[in-house]
Amino acid sequence: MTPFAARRARPVEAMEPGAVAVLATAPGTVRNGDADYPYRHDSYFYYLSGFTEPESVLVLVAAQGSTPARSILFCRPKDVEREIWDGFRHGPEAARTAFGFDEAWPVSELDAQMACLLANAPALYYAIAQNAALDAQVAGWLKAVRAQSRSGVTAPGRSHHLLALLDEMRLVKDESEQALMARAAAISGGAHARAMRAARPGMFEYELEAELLHEFRRHGAQAPAYTPIVASGANACILHYSANNTQTRDGDLVLIDAGCEFDSYAADITRTFPVNGRFSEPQKRLYELVLRAQEAALAAIVPGRPYSDVHDAAVNVLVEGMLEHGLLDRAKYGSVDNVLAERAHTRFYMHGTGHWLGLDVHDTGSYRDLAREGKPSRPLVPGMALTVEPGIYVRPGPDVPEQFWHIGIRIEDDVIVGDAGARVLSDAAPKTVPDIEAAMKGA
Ligand code: GLY
Ligand code: MN
Ligand code: MN
């Protein structure tokens, strides 16, 4: 059984007997004229199908009594003329055998088939309000079924949110997913190492971005998983900087946040390094603080511990360092706890320490245990994948030591929760001060 068929079996088991689930892939987007944006399939659809062609819909019918469950794909038909222009398409028959569906139909049959499939089904599982055109189509199917009521046909009486079932599944990665994530992280880590080796004062940020993109593609990654951030000097204090068009200067740090998508799985890695290959003393002091915070956060990744421990561990180290280095006034705050109570640290560390990672860079799944009173942070479970990304961002101010002005540092790794703790996937990217300086000197 392919991992996709195994995944399809799980929502089907959780559905009401005889219920029908409908899941469409992402629509294509026209850029202008007859040029399209690069096509990217929907992650939920891919998770259950493995099928990457546009204009596809997956239907799952849950077993009922002696009637077994069924998986049905609707996809583009074979079309020799279109394939001359746009390339290969499977067509229903080849897709059915290659991807292990029980049935496959041309997508032009969708409306007619759905009116049959939904007749007498007790419930519909669907992701409403994701795609207005599809919502209207679903309404049309239900109307068509209701129109048969005189002959005793019933329309689904209940609807359920399909994605809620899939979000929980996607949160814990199976073996094939873990292998793809490891590959995405290895390629991306190598790309960070390459950018470090290429860096010279005076280069433009986009030249470093080009090194990353080159390394992604030459290892078969399909695309960046998100818009790369290459932020030198003060730009590193802009959290979502993406212009990447500034010339670097001797003495700058460069913060690079970039990861590739490999076979639909994202990496998300950040490294910060001196463009001239040597950390200055103030840069090194803050860098090693962020690194210690990251080590503390990684050590908190243990099955059974709440997700929020990861952030709390990083923040404790960062706040102690802010007091030690005079970013926060110890005479004013006294203790770490007082800083936390006043949230004074958020001036220099204003984001969370990570997020789920997978098919999407900010992957699906709740961060809280929604079934428990007060919805506490959820316990970590082996197979979850997350980023660990503490940072520090120092904007100038009269009460801020000048030696730290404009320093922005983030260190981000990709991790899978293992039985014994964090398994770091992204260690191909040099991270300690000596390793970064050695890698850049070696260049
Ligand atoms: N690159 C996006 C993030 O770090 O969350
Ligand atoms: Mn990132
Ligand atoms: Mn991230």
PDB file of C-alpha atoms and ligand atoms in Angstrom, residues 226 257 267-270 353-357 361-362 387-389 410 412-414, ligand 3:
ATOM      1  CA  TYR A 226       8.653  30.590   0.938  1.00  0.00           C
ATOM      2  CA  ASP A 257      15.998  32.698   6.307  1.00  0.00           C
ATOM      3  CA  ALA A 267      12.476  23.226   5.024  1.00  0.00           C
ATOM      4  CA  ASP A 268      12.736  26.484   6.967  1.00  0.00           C
ATOM      5  CA  ILE A 269      16.243  27.399   8.111  1.00  0.00           C
ATOM      6  CA  THR A 270      17.830  30.619   9.343  1.00  0.00           C
ATOM      7  CA  THR A 353      10.146  30.210  18.950  1.00  0.00           C
ATOM      8  CA  GLY A 354       8.740  28.032  16.185  1.00  0.00           C
ATOM      9  CA  HIS A 355       5.838  26.434  14.409  1.00  0.00           C
ATOM     10  CA  TRP A 356       4.798  23.104  12.932  1.00  0.00           C
ATOM     11  CA  LEU A 357       6.548  22.284   9.656  1.00  0.00           C
ATOM     12  CA  VAL A 361       6.042  25.952   5.991  1.00  0.00           C
ATOM     13  CA  HIS A 362       3.624  26.958   8.740  1.00  0.00           C
ATOM     14  CA  THR A 387      11.088  24.704  13.754  1.00  0.00           C
ATOM     15  CA  VAL A 388      13.128  26.101  16.634  1.00  0.00           C
ATOM     16  CA  GLU A 389      13.967  29.715  15.868  1.00  0.00           C
ATOM     17  CA  ARG A 410      17.976  34.437  14.296  1.00  0.00           C
ATOM     18  CA  GLU A 412      16.394  28.391  13.000  1.00  0.00           C
ATOM     19  CA  ASP A 413      16.554  24.626  12.706  1.00  0.00           C
ATOM     20  CA  ASP A 414      14.096  21.959  11.602  1.00  0.00           C
TER      21      ASP A 414
HETATM   22 MN    MN B   3      10.089  29.363  10.688  1.00  0.00          MN
END
